Coordinates of C-alpha atoms in Angstrom, one line a residue:
Chain G
M450 CA -133.1 -21.1 125.9
A451 CA -134.4 -23.8 127.6
R452 CA -138.0 -25.4 126.9
R453 CA -140.6 -24.3 129.3
N454 CA -142.3 -27.1 130.4
S455 CA -146.2 -26.6 130.4
V456 CA -147.0 -25.1 133.8
S457 CA -144.6 -22.1 133.2
K458 CA -145.5 -21.8 129.2
R459 CA -146.6 -18.1 128.0
L460 CA -148.5 -17.6 125.0
A461 CA -145.5 -16.2 123.2
D462 CA -143.9 -19.4 123.1
L463 CA -146.9 -21.2 121.3
G464 CA -148.5 -19.0 119.1
E465 CA -151.4 -17.8 117.6
D466 CA -152.9 -20.8 115.9
A467 CA -151.9 -23.2 118.4
L468 CA -153.6 -21.4 121.3
V469 CA -156.8 -20.9 119.4
K470 CA -156.4 -25.4 118.4
L471 CA -155.8 -25.8 122.4
L472 CA -158.9 -23.6 123.2
T473 CA -161.5 -24.8 121.0
R474 CA -160.5 -28.6 121.5
G475 CA -163.9 -30.0 123.0
L476 CA -165.7 -26.8 123.1
P477 CA -169.4 -28.0 123.8
Q478 CA -171.6 -27.0 120.8
T479 CA -175.4 -26.8 119.7
P480 CA -177.8 -28.9 117.1
R481 CA -177.9 -25.3 115.6
T482 CA -174.4 -25.3 115.3
L483 CA -173.3 -25.6 111.4
T484 CA -169.9 -24.5 111.3
G485 CA -168.1 -23.6 114.8
P486 CA -165.1 -22.5 115.3
G487 CA -162.4 -22.1 112.5
D488 CA -164.0 -20.3 109.5
D489 CA -164.3 -16.7 109.4
C490 CA -167.8 -16.4 111.2
A491 CA -170.1 -19.2 112.8
V492 CA -172.9 -20.8 110.6
L493 CA -175.9 -21.2 112.6
R494 CA -179.1 -22.8 111.6
G495 CA -182.4 -20.9 112.0
P496 CA -186.3 -21.6 111.8
D497 CA -185.9 -20.6 108.0
K498 CA -184.7 -23.9 106.3
N499 CA -183.0 -21.9 103.3
R500 CA -181.0 -19.2 105.0
L501 CA -178.0 -19.4 107.8
T502 CA -177.5 -17.6 110.5
L503 CA -173.9 -15.7 110.5
F504 CA -172.4 -14.8 113.8
K505 CA -168.7 -13.1 114.6
T506 CA -167.0 -11.0 116.9
D507 CA -164.0 -8.5 116.5
C508 CA -161.9 -6.3 118.7
L509 CA -159.6 -3.7 118.6
V510 CA -157.2 -3.4 121.0
E511 CA -155.4 0.4 120.6
G512 CA -151.0 0.1 120.9
V513 CA -152.3 -3.6 119.0
H514 CA -154.4 -2.5 115.9
F515 CA -154.2 1.4 115.7
T516 CA -152.3 3.8 117.5
P517 CA -153.1 6.3 120.0
G518 CA -152.9 9.3 117.6
A519 CA -155.2 7.6 115.4
D520 CA -157.7 9.0 114.1
P521 CA -160.9 8.1 116.6
A522 CA -163.8 8.0 113.4
R523 CA -161.2 5.7 111.6
V524 CA -160.6 3.4 114.3
G525 CA -164.6 3.5 114.4
W526 CA -164.9 2.4 110.9
K527 CA -162.5 0.2 110.9
A528 CA -163.7 -1.8 114.2
L529 CA -166.7 -2.2 111.7
C530 CA -165.6 -2.9 108.9
R531 CA -163.5 -5.5 110.3
V532 CA -166.9 -7.5 110.8
I533 CA -168.7 -7.1 108.1
S534 CA -165.4 -8.2 106.2
D535 CA -166.1 -11.5 107.4
I536 CA -169.7 -11.3 107.1
A537 CA -168.7 -10.9 103.4
A538 CA -166.5 -13.9 103.2
M539 CA -169.1 -16.0 104.1
G540 CA -170.9 -15.0 100.7
G541 CA -173.8 -13.0 103.2
E542 CA -175.3 -9.5 104.5
P543 CA -174.9 -8.1 107.7
H544 CA -177.7 -7.5 110.1
E545 CA -176.9 -6.2 113.4
A546 CA -174.1 -5.6 115.3
L547 CA -173.9 -4.9 119.6
I548 CA -170.4 -2.4 120.5
T549 CA -168.1 -3.0 123.1
L550 CA -166.2 0.0 124.5
A551 CA -163.7 -0.4 127.0
L552 CA -162.0 2.6 127.7
P553 CA -160.2 4.6 130.9
R554 CA -162.4 6.7 132.8
T555 CA -159.8 9.8 131.9
A556 CA -160.8 9.5 128.0
P557 CA -162.0 12.5 126.8
V558 CA -165.6 12.2 125.6
A559 CA -164.8 14.4 122.5
R560 CA -162.6 10.4 121.1
V561 CA -165.6 8.6 122.3
Q562 CA -167.6 10.3 120.5
A563 CA -165.9 10.2 117.5
V564 CA -165.3 6.7 117.2
Y565 CA -168.8 6.5 117.6
A566 CA -169.4 8.6 114.3
G567 CA -167.3 6.2 113.0
I568 CA -168.4 3.1 114.1
K569 CA -172.6 4.5 112.3
K570 CA -171.1 6.2 109.0
A571 CA -170.1 2.2 108.6
A572 CA -173.1 1.0 109.4
R573 CA -174.8 3.5 107.3
R574 CA -173.1 2.6 104.5
F575 CA -173.3 -1.2 104.7
H576 CA -176.7 -1.1 106.4
C577 CA -176.4 -2.6 109.3
G578 CA -178.0 -1.7 112.9
I579 CA -176.1 -0.9 116.3
A580 CA -178.9 -2.8 118.6
G581 CA -177.0 -1.9 121.5
G582 CA -173.7 -2.5 123.5
E583 CA -171.6 -1.9 126.7
T584 CA -168.9 0.5 127.7
S585 CA -166.9 -0.4 130.5
S586 CA -164.2 1.4 132.4
V587 CA -160.7 -0.2 132.3
P588 CA -157.8 0.8 134.5
D589 CA -156.5 4.5 134.0
D590 CA -153.2 3.9 131.7
A591 CA -154.9 0.7 130.1
P592 CA -155.7 0.6 126.4
L593 CA -158.6 1.7 124.6
M594 CA -160.7 -1.6 123.3
I595 CA -163.4 -2.2 120.9
S596 CA -164.9 -5.1 120.3
V597 CA -168.0 -6.0 117.7
A598 CA -170.4 -8.7 118.0
M599 CA -172.2 -9.1 114.3
L600 CA -175.1 -11.0 113.2
G601 CA -175.7 -11.6 109.3
S602 CA -177.2 -14.1 107.3
V603 CA -176.7 -15.6 104.2
E604 CA -178.4 -18.0 101.6
K605 CA -177.8 -21.8 102.1
K606 CA -177.1 -22.1 98.3
F607 CA -174.7 -18.9 98.9
R608 CA -172.5 -19.7 102.0
T609 CA -169.1 -20.5 101.3
L610 CA -166.8 -21.7 104.0
R611 CA -162.9 -22.1 103.5
S612 CA -162.8 -25.9 104.0
T613 CA -164.7 -26.9 100.9
A614 CA -162.3 -26.4 98.4
R615 CA -160.7 -29.2 96.3
P616 CA -157.3 -30.0 94.7
G617 CA -157.2 -28.6 91.1
D618 CA -159.1 -25.3 92.1
L619 CA -158.0 -22.0 91.1
L620 CA -156.6 -19.5 94.1
Y621 CA -157.8 -15.5 93.4
V622 CA -157.3 -12.4 95.2
T623 CA -159.5 -9.5 94.5
G624 CA -157.3 -5.9 95.0
K625 CA -153.7 -5.4 95.5
L626 CA -152.3 -6.7 98.9
G627 CA -149.6 -4.7 101.4
G628 CA -148.5 -1.4 102.8
S629 CA -152.0 -1.7 104.7
L630 CA -150.0 0.2 107.8
A631 CA -149.6 3.0 105.0
G632 CA -153.5 3.9 106.1
K633 CA -155.7 1.2 104.1
H634 CA -156.2 -0.5 107.5
L635 CA -158.1 2.5 108.6
D636 CA -159.9 3.1 105.5
F637 CA -160.6 -0.4 103.8
T638 CA -163.9 -0.5 102.1
P639 CA -164.9 -4.5 102.9
R640 CA -165.3 -6.4 100.2
L641 CA -169.1 -7.0 100.7
R642 CA -170.8 -6.2 97.1
E643 CA -167.5 -8.3 95.9
A644 CA -168.4 -11.1 97.8
R645 CA -172.2 -11.4 97.2
W646 CA -171.3 -11.5 93.4
L647 CA -169.1 -14.0 93.3
A648 CA -171.1 -16.6 95.6
E649 CA -174.0 -15.5 93.2
H650 CA -171.9 -15.6 90.0
A651 CA -169.1 -17.3 90.8
G652 CA -169.7 -20.2 92.9
P653 CA -166.3 -20.2 94.7
S654 CA -165.4 -23.5 96.4
A655 CA -163.9 -22.0 99.2
M656 CA -163.8 -18.1 100.5
M657 CA -161.9 -16.1 103.6
D658 CA -161.1 -12.5 103.9
L659 CA -157.4 -11.3 104.0
S660 CA -156.6 -10.5 107.7
D661 CA -153.2 -11.8 108.6
G662 CA -151.3 -11.6 105.1
L663 CA -151.3 -14.1 102.6
A664 CA -148.4 -15.9 104.2
K665 CA -150.7 -16.6 107.1
D666 CA -154.1 -16.8 105.6
L667 CA -153.6 -19.3 102.4
P668 CA -152.2 -22.3 104.3
R669 CA -155.1 -21.5 106.4
L670 CA -157.2 -21.8 103.7
A671 CA -155.9 -24.5 101.8
A672 CA -155.4 -27.0 105.3
A673 CA -159.2 -26.2 106.4
S674 CA -159.9 -27.7 102.6
G675 CA -157.2 -30.4 103.0
C676 CA -154.8 -29.4 100.5
S677 CA -151.8 -28.1 99.9
F678 CA -151.1 -25.3 97.6
L679 CA -148.8 -23.8 94.6
L680 CA -148.6 -19.7 94.4
Y681 CA -147.1 -18.0 91.9
P682 CA -145.1 -15.4 93.5
D683 CA -144.8 -13.5 90.2
K684 CA -148.6 -13.0 89.9
I685 CA -148.8 -11.3 93.0
P686 CA -150.7 -7.9 92.9
L687 CA -148.3 -5.5 94.7
T688 CA -149.6 -2.8 96.0
P689 CA -147.5 0.7 94.7
G690 CA -144.1 1.1 96.0
C691 CA -145.0 -2.6 98.2
T692 CA -142.6 -5.7 98.2
L693 CA -143.4 -8.8 97.6
S694 CA -142.5 -10.0 100.9
G695 CA -144.7 -7.0 102.2
A696 CA -147.4 -8.2 100.5
L697 CA -147.5 -11.9 101.8
T698 CA -146.8 -10.4 105.4
D699 CA -147.9 -6.9 105.9
G700 CA -151.5 -8.2 106.9
E701 CA -154.7 -6.1 107.1
D702 CA -155.7 -5.9 103.4
Y703 CA -159.5 -6.9 104.0
E704 CA -159.0 -8.5 100.1
L705 CA -161.0 -11.9 99.3
L706 CA -159.2 -15.3 98.9
F707 CA -161.3 -17.4 97.4
A708 CA -160.9 -20.7 95.2
V709 CA -163.1 -21.4 91.8
P710 CA -162.9 -25.0 90.1
P711 CA -160.9 -24.6 86.9
R712 CA -164.6 -25.8 84.9
R713 CA -165.9 -22.5 86.4
S714 CA -162.8 -20.1 86.3
S715 CA -162.5 -19.7 81.9
T716 CA -165.3 -17.3 81.8
M717 CA -165.2 -16.2 85.7
P718 CA -162.8 -13.2 84.9
A719 CA -164.3 -11.3 82.1
K720 CA -167.8 -11.8 84.1
W721 CA -165.7 -10.4 86.9
T722 CA -164.7 -6.8 84.9
A723 CA -167.8 -6.5 83.4
A724 CA -169.2 -6.2 87.2
F725 CA -165.9 -4.5 88.5
P726 CA -164.1 -2.8 85.8
V727 CA -161.7 -0.9 88.8
L728 CA -160.7 -3.8 91.4
P729 CA -158.3 -6.3 89.7
L730 CA -158.8 -10.1 90.3
T731 CA -155.6 -11.7 90.1
C732 CA -155.1 -15.5 90.0
I733 CA -152.1 -16.0 92.2
G734 CA -152.3 -20.1 92.3
E735 CA -154.2 -23.7 92.6
L736 CA -154.7 -25.9 95.5
R737 CA -153.0 -29.4 95.4
P738 CA -153.3 -32.8 96.4
R739 CA -152.7 -32.9 100.3
S740 CA -149.9 -34.9 99.7
Q741 CA -147.5 -32.0 97.7
K742 CA -146.0 -30.0 98.9
S743 CA -146.8 -26.7 99.5
T744 CA -145.0 -23.3 98.4
P745 CA -142.7 -22.4 101.4
L746 CA -144.4 -19.4 103.2
T747 CA -143.5 -17.8 106.6
G748 CA -144.3 -14.6 108.2
G749 CA -147.8 -13.1 108.5
W750 CA -149.5 -11.3 111.8
D751 CA -149.5 -13.5 114.9
H752 CA -150.4 -12.2 117.9
F753 CA -148.5 -14.5 120.1
A754 CA -145.4 -15.3 118.2
Chain L
M486 CA -163.6 22.8 140.2
A487 CA -164.2 24.7 136.7
R488 CA -166.5 22.9 134.8
R489 CA -165.0 21.8 131.9
N490 CA -166.0 22.6 128.3
S491 CA -167.2 20.6 125.9
V492 CA -163.7 20.0 124.2
S493 CA -162.1 18.8 126.9
K494 CA -164.5 17.1 128.8
R495 CA -163.6 13.4 130.6
L496 CA -165.7 10.2 130.7
A497 CA -165.5 10.5 134.7
D498 CA -167.4 14.1 134.5
L499 CA -170.3 12.5 132.5
G500 CA -170.8 9.2 134.3
E501 CA -171.9 5.8 132.7
D502 CA -175.7 6.6 131.9
A503 CA -175.1 10.0 130.5
L504 CA -172.5 8.4 128.1
V505 CA -174.6 5.3 127.1
K506 CA -177.4 8.1 126.6
L507 CA -174.9 10.1 124.6
L508 CA -173.3 7.2 122.6
T509 CA -176.8 6.0 121.5
R510 CA -178.5 8.7 120.3
G511 CA -179.4 8.3 116.5
L512 CA -178.0 4.8 116.0
P513 CA -179.0 3.2 112.8
Q514 CA -181.5 0.3 113.2
T515 CA -183.0 -2.2 111.1
P516 CA -186.3 -3.1 110.8
R517 CA -185.7 -6.9 112.4
T518 CA -185.1 -4.7 115.8
L519 CA -187.6 -4.6 117.9
T520 CA -185.9 -3.6 121.0
G521 CA -182.6 -2.0 120.5
P522 CA -180.1 -0.1 123.6
G523 CA -181.2 0.3 127.0
D524 CA -182.8 -3.0 128.2
D525 CA -181.1 -6.4 129.3
C526 CA -180.6 -8.0 125.6
A527 CA -181.5 -6.8 121.8
V528 CA -184.7 -8.1 121.2
L529 CA -184.5 -9.1 117.0
R530 CA -187.7 -10.5 115.1
G531 CA -186.9 -13.8 112.9
P532 CA -188.6 -15.7 110.5
D533 CA -190.4 -17.7 113.1
K534 CA -193.5 -15.5 114.0
N535 CA -193.7 -17.0 117.9
R536 CA -190.0 -16.5 119.0
L537 CA -187.6 -13.7 118.9
T538 CA -184.1 -13.4 118.9
L539 CA -181.8 -12.4 122.1
F540 CA -179.0 -10.6 121.5
K541 CA -176.1 -9.2 124.1
T542 CA -172.8 -8.7 124.8
D543 CA -170.8 -8.6 128.2
C544 CA -167.2 -7.8 128.8
L545 CA -165.1 -8.6 132.3
V546 CA -161.8 -6.1 132.8
E547 CA -158.9 -7.6 135.3
G548 CA -158.8 -4.8 138.2
V549 CA -162.2 -3.8 137.1
H550 CA -164.7 -7.0 137.0
F551 CA -162.3 -9.0 138.9
T552 CA -158.6 -8.9 140.6
P553 CA -155.0 -10.0 139.0
G554 CA -155.1 -12.8 141.7
A555 CA -158.6 -13.9 141.0
D556 CA -158.8 -17.8 140.0
P557 CA -159.1 -18.0 136.0
A558 CA -161.5 -21.1 136.2
R559 CA -164.2 -18.5 138.4
V560 CA -163.2 -15.6 136.3
G561 CA -164.4 -17.9 132.8
W562 CA -167.3 -19.2 134.7
K563 CA -168.5 -15.2 135.9
A564 CA -167.9 -14.0 131.9
L565 CA -170.1 -16.6 130.5
C566 CA -172.7 -16.7 133.5
R567 CA -173.0 -12.7 133.2
V568 CA -174.7 -12.8 129.5
I569 CA -176.7 -15.9 130.7
S570 CA -178.4 -13.8 133.2
D571 CA -179.0 -11.0 130.9
I572 CA -180.7 -13.8 128.8
A573 CA -182.7 -14.8 131.8
A574 CA -183.6 -11.4 132.2
M575 CA -186.1 -11.5 128.8
G576 CA -187.5 -14.8 129.7
G577 CA -185.2 -16.4 127.4
E578 CA -183.0 -19.4 126.8
P579 CA -179.2 -19.1 125.9
H580 CA -177.8 -20.5 122.9
E581 CA -174.9 -20.0 121.3
A582 CA -171.3 -18.0 122.2
L583 CA -168.4 -16.1 120.5
I584 CA -165.3 -15.7 123.6
T585 CA -163.3 -13.0 122.8
L586 CA -159.9 -13.2 124.5
A587 CA -157.8 -10.0 125.3
L588 CA -154.3 -10.7 127.1
P589 CA -150.4 -10.0 126.4
R590 CA -148.1 -12.1 125.1
T591 CA -146.6 -13.0 128.5
A592 CA -149.6 -14.7 129.7
P593 CA -149.3 -18.2 131.1
V594 CA -150.9 -20.6 129.0
A595 CA -151.9 -22.5 131.7
R596 CA -154.3 -19.3 133.2
V597 CA -156.0 -18.9 129.8
Q598 CA -157.0 -22.6 129.6
A599 CA -158.1 -22.3 132.8
V600 CA -160.7 -19.1 132.1
Y601 CA -161.8 -21.7 129.1
A602 CA -162.2 -24.2 131.8
G603 CA -164.5 -22.3 133.5
I604 CA -166.2 -21.3 130.5
K605 CA -166.8 -24.7 129.4
K606 CA -168.0 -25.6 132.5
A607 CA -170.6 -22.8 132.8
A608 CA -171.3 -23.8 128.9
R609 CA -172.3 -27.3 129.7
R610 CA -174.2 -26.6 133.1
F611 CA -176.6 -24.2 131.0
H612 CA -176.9 -25.7 127.7
C613 CA -175.0 -23.2 125.6
G614 CA -172.3 -23.4 122.8
I615 CA -169.3 -22.0 122.3
A616 CA -169.2 -21.3 118.1
G617 CA -166.3 -19.2 118.1
G618 CA -164.7 -16.5 119.3
E619 CA -160.6 -14.4 118.8
T620 CA -157.5 -14.1 120.7
S621 CA -156.2 -10.9 120.6
S622 CA -152.8 -9.4 122.2
V623 CA -153.0 -6.3 124.1
P624 CA -149.9 -4.4 125.0
D625 CA -147.6 -6.6 127.5
D626 CA -148.8 -4.1 130.9
A627 CA -152.5 -4.3 129.8
P628 CA -155.1 -5.9 131.9
L629 CA -156.8 -9.4 130.6
M630 CA -160.4 -8.9 129.1
I631 CA -162.7 -11.1 128.2
S632 CA -165.8 -10.3 126.0
V633 CA -168.8 -12.9 125.8
A634 CA -171.1 -12.5 122.6
M635 CA -174.3 -14.1 123.5
L636 CA -177.9 -15.7 121.2
G637 CA -180.7 -16.8 122.9
S638 CA -184.1 -16.9 122.4
V639 CA -188.0 -16.0 123.6
E640 CA -191.4 -17.5 122.8
K641 CA -192.5 -14.0 122.1
K642 CA -195.6 -14.4 124.6
F643 CA -192.9 -14.9 127.6
R644 CA -190.7 -12.0 126.4
T645 CA -190.0 -9.7 129.4
L646 CA -189.1 -6.0 128.7
R647 CA -187.7 -3.2 131.2
S648 CA -190.3 -1.1 130.0
T649 CA -193.3 -2.5 130.5
A650 CA -194.4 -2.5 133.8
R651 CA -197.7 0.0 135.0
P652 CA -197.6 2.1 137.9
G653 CA -199.4 0.3 141.2
D654 CA -197.2 -3.0 139.9
L655 CA -195.3 -4.5 143.2
L656 CA -191.6 -5.2 143.1
Y657 CA -190.0 -8.1 143.7
V658 CA -186.2 -9.3 144.2
T659 CA -185.2 -13.0 143.9
G660 CA -182.4 -14.2 146.7
K661 CA -180.3 -12.0 149.0
L662 CA -178.5 -8.4 147.9
G663 CA -175.3 -7.2 149.1
G664 CA -171.9 -8.5 149.7
S665 CA -171.4 -9.9 146.6
L666 CA -167.3 -9.0 146.9
A667 CA -166.9 -11.4 149.5
G668 CA -167.2 -14.3 146.6
K669 CA -170.2 -14.6 145.1
H670 CA -169.6 -12.6 142.0
L671 CA -167.4 -15.0 140.8
D672 CA -169.4 -18.0 141.6
F673 CA -173.6 -17.0 141.0
T674 CA -176.2 -18.7 139.9
P675 CA -177.9 -17.1 136.8
R676 CA -181.6 -17.5 137.6
L677 CA -182.6 -18.7 134.1
R678 CA -184.7 -21.6 135.5
E679 CA -186.0 -19.3 138.2
A680 CA -186.8 -16.2 135.5
R681 CA -188.3 -19.3 132.8
W682 CA -190.4 -19.8 135.3
L683 CA -191.6 -16.2 136.0
A684 CA -192.3 -15.6 132.9
E685 CA -194.2 -18.4 132.1
H686 CA -196.4 -18.7 135.7
A687 CA -196.5 -14.8 137.0
G688 CA -196.5 -12.9 134.1
P689 CA -194.0 -10.4 135.5
S690 CA -195.0 -6.6 133.9
A691 CA -191.1 -6.2 133.9
M692 CA -187.6 -7.9 134.6
M693 CA -183.9 -7.2 134.5
D694 CA -181.1 -8.7 136.5
L695 CA -179.1 -6.7 139.3
S696 CA -175.9 -6.2 138.2
D697 CA -175.1 -2.7 139.6
G698 CA -176.9 -2.4 142.4
L699 CA -180.4 -2.3 143.3
A700 CA -179.8 1.7 144.2
K701 CA -178.9 1.9 140.3
D702 CA -181.1 -0.8 138.6
L703 CA -184.3 0.0 140.2
P704 CA -184.1 3.8 138.9
R705 CA -183.5 2.4 135.7
L706 CA -186.5 0.1 135.8
A707 CA -188.5 2.7 136.6
A708 CA -187.8 5.0 134.2
A709 CA -187.7 2.6 131.6
S710 CA -191.6 2.0 132.3
G711 CA -192.0 5.8 132.9
C712 CA -193.2 5.7 136.5
S713 CA -191.4 6.6 139.9
F714 CA -190.8 3.6 142.8
L715 CA -191.5 3.4 146.4
L716 CA -188.8 1.2 148.5
Y717 CA -189.8 -0.8 151.6
P718 CA -185.9 0.0 152.4
D719 CA -187.4 -2.3 155.9
K720 CA -188.0 -5.4 153.5
I721 CA -185.0 -5.4 151.5
P722 CA -183.5 -9.1 151.9
L723 CA -180.0 -8.8 153.3
T724 CA -176.9 -11.1 152.4
P725 CA -175.7 -12.2 156.4
G726 CA -173.0 -10.1 157.3
C727 CA -174.6 -7.1 154.9
T728 CA -175.6 -3.8 155.5
L729 CA -178.4 -2.3 154.1
S730 CA -176.3 0.3 151.8
G731 CA -174.5 -3.1 150.8
A732 CA -177.4 -4.5 149.4
L733 CA -178.8 -1.1 147.7
T734 CA -174.8 -0.4 146.2
D735 CA -172.5 -3.4 146.1
G736 CA -173.7 -4.5 143.0
E737 CA -172.8 -7.8 141.4
D738 CA -175.9 -9.6 142.8
Y739 CA -177.0 -11.0 139.7
E740 CA -180.8 -11.8 141.0
L741 CA -183.9 -10.7 139.3
L742 CA -185.4 -7.6 139.6
F743 CA -189.6 -7.6 138.7
A744 CA -192.3 -6.0 138.8
V745 CA -196.3 -8.3 139.1
P746 CA -199.6 -6.3 138.4
P747 CA -201.3 -6.5 141.6
R748 CA -204.4 -8.4 140.5
R749 CA -201.6 -11.6 139.8
S750 CA -199.7 -10.8 143.1
S751 CA -201.7 -12.6 145.3
T752 CA -201.1 -16.3 144.6
M753 CA -197.5 -15.9 142.8
P754 CA -195.7 -16.1 146.0
A755 CA -197.1 -19.5 147.5
K756 CA -196.5 -20.5 143.7
W757 CA -193.2 -19.4 143.8
T758 CA -191.8 -21.5 147.4
A759 CA -193.7 -24.2 145.9
A760 CA -191.4 -24.4 142.6
F761 CA -188.5 -22.7 144.5
P762 CA -188.5 -24.0 148.2
V763 CA -184.7 -22.5 148.6
L764 CA -184.8 -19.1 147.2
P765 CA -185.9 -16.1 149.0
L766 CA -188.9 -13.7 146.4
T767 CA -189.4 -10.9 148.5
C768 CA -191.7 -7.6 147.7
I769 CA -189.5 -4.9 148.2
G770 CA -191.9 -1.9 146.8
E771 CA -194.1 -0.5 143.9
L772 CA -194.1 1.2 141.1
R773 CA -196.1 4.8 141.2
P774 CA -197.1 7.3 138.6
R775 CA -194.4 9.2 137.6
S776 CA -195.8 12.3 139.1
Q777 CA -194.9 11.4 142.6
K778 CA -191.3 11.3 143.5
S779 CA -189.1 8.3 144.1
T780 CA -187.8 6.6 146.9
P781 CA -183.9 8.9 147.0
L782 CA -181.4 6.5 146.6
T783 CA -177.9 7.1 145.4
G784 CA -174.0 5.1 145.1
G785 CA -174.2 1.9 142.9
W786 CA -171.8 0.9 140.3
D787 CA -171.2 3.5 137.6
H788 CA -168.1 2.9 135.4
F789 CA -167.6 6.5 134.9
A790 CA -168.4 8.4 137.7

């Protein structure tokens, strides 16, 4: 196929990361903004010098993030837990959310109430408030959409970005990867408690949550930190019944990926096991200087590829 | 038509205000939340005792809030200016926004860039930052959707809610009403400067922005304040070429509706004209005790009626 010129180019010709790069170029920023586009959350300076504000939005679209037949209460749970997972990945705590529901006038009231029941359940479980939101109609044949905006905060000393790891740091993941579509993607537990523990006890040099698959997300963390990476494929913890390829590219794991300087990593796994005896923690690789080649990885979730 | 039972009820059987009432019942709230669902923005307490945080989301859906052929840069402008209008209605200032774009993989890159150009233009004009956001795909035939989450703040003494007016307070609107679809709905100027001036100089007892039409929004302000209202229909400032019915029900005026205690309202119009010689300010009615009957009004924008 002939290459499209820039006028007729479609998003599918560009891919998600290139689109985001294009759109975020030259965005106006306020002086309060310490971390803008490119991390799990935006980080804002507030009046309290020791505590930073976290700000995040995330949306779910019917037919993309869940099927039309999915249990609406689990969809509501997922909508809120996805942003909580992003707040967790910064080392922070969630506070208030605003919920945007866009749905056709023909939608059953009971379905919408069930979505909200799932949202409320997650809010109570993770101690967030629902401070408001909005309902909008969409044309009759359009998909249901839920967008959640969340405020959180993190002590300045515990803030964990993607961009601050160094070559030589070891890479860890929590839990097991792959096979999320079998159900976990609607029922996962955001690693809020684990991330807080890590921020307080392990001093990760970088952290993010795995939403698009390790094959997509690990290169992002490494690039943000100006590193390349070496992955140990035989060390990747696989969900039972799942292949290595699935673990790399299925996405929606909502586990934590983080880096730890080698000097701190020797005692960390034992302390982790004492704190979280059930949830595995696995060293899956290491960061290297940018001049070295990364383990080649392809696949993972791309909205526009 | 037989009344549907609760199991098969659709949103169209319920209407927007009843849906919102149903969904916001029993929502968990954090102790920081001073004003939850029901006002133009959520109001949150922060570490600064004299300044409150404002938090708001608003979405635009293709086919509902704009036509597929609308100029994408004006759509972007509108998306950001709608939330700025809500921040203004609280007496506040906008700070950082997050942008959610949900659109099909077949969308032209140039269209998305133009939407962002309009967003950036509005952000520069009103001194906000764009701290991040998200792009998501939607199924190929689904509408483009833009959701904006905005943080703002307001000095505690200038915070202006919907719920704090009293019987006897006079009702004012800025600008002229009706006929927004002729173009204003894509090009309006949020009344940020005017609302700040009012908060500082006129001490409004309640304020909101007019997004769904006076016929819908005035009863909301009155109900929030526990009042009824008397409207002076012959005083309503009409957009040239627009009927009274259009001024009441077209919606998307993005003008301010506010109440002022009679003791403060005598000198206010003259001070307003000195500050804003071009933009009209009109007294259109008064609030009355709840026991009295309100001027009957029907129509206005309802997403689900």
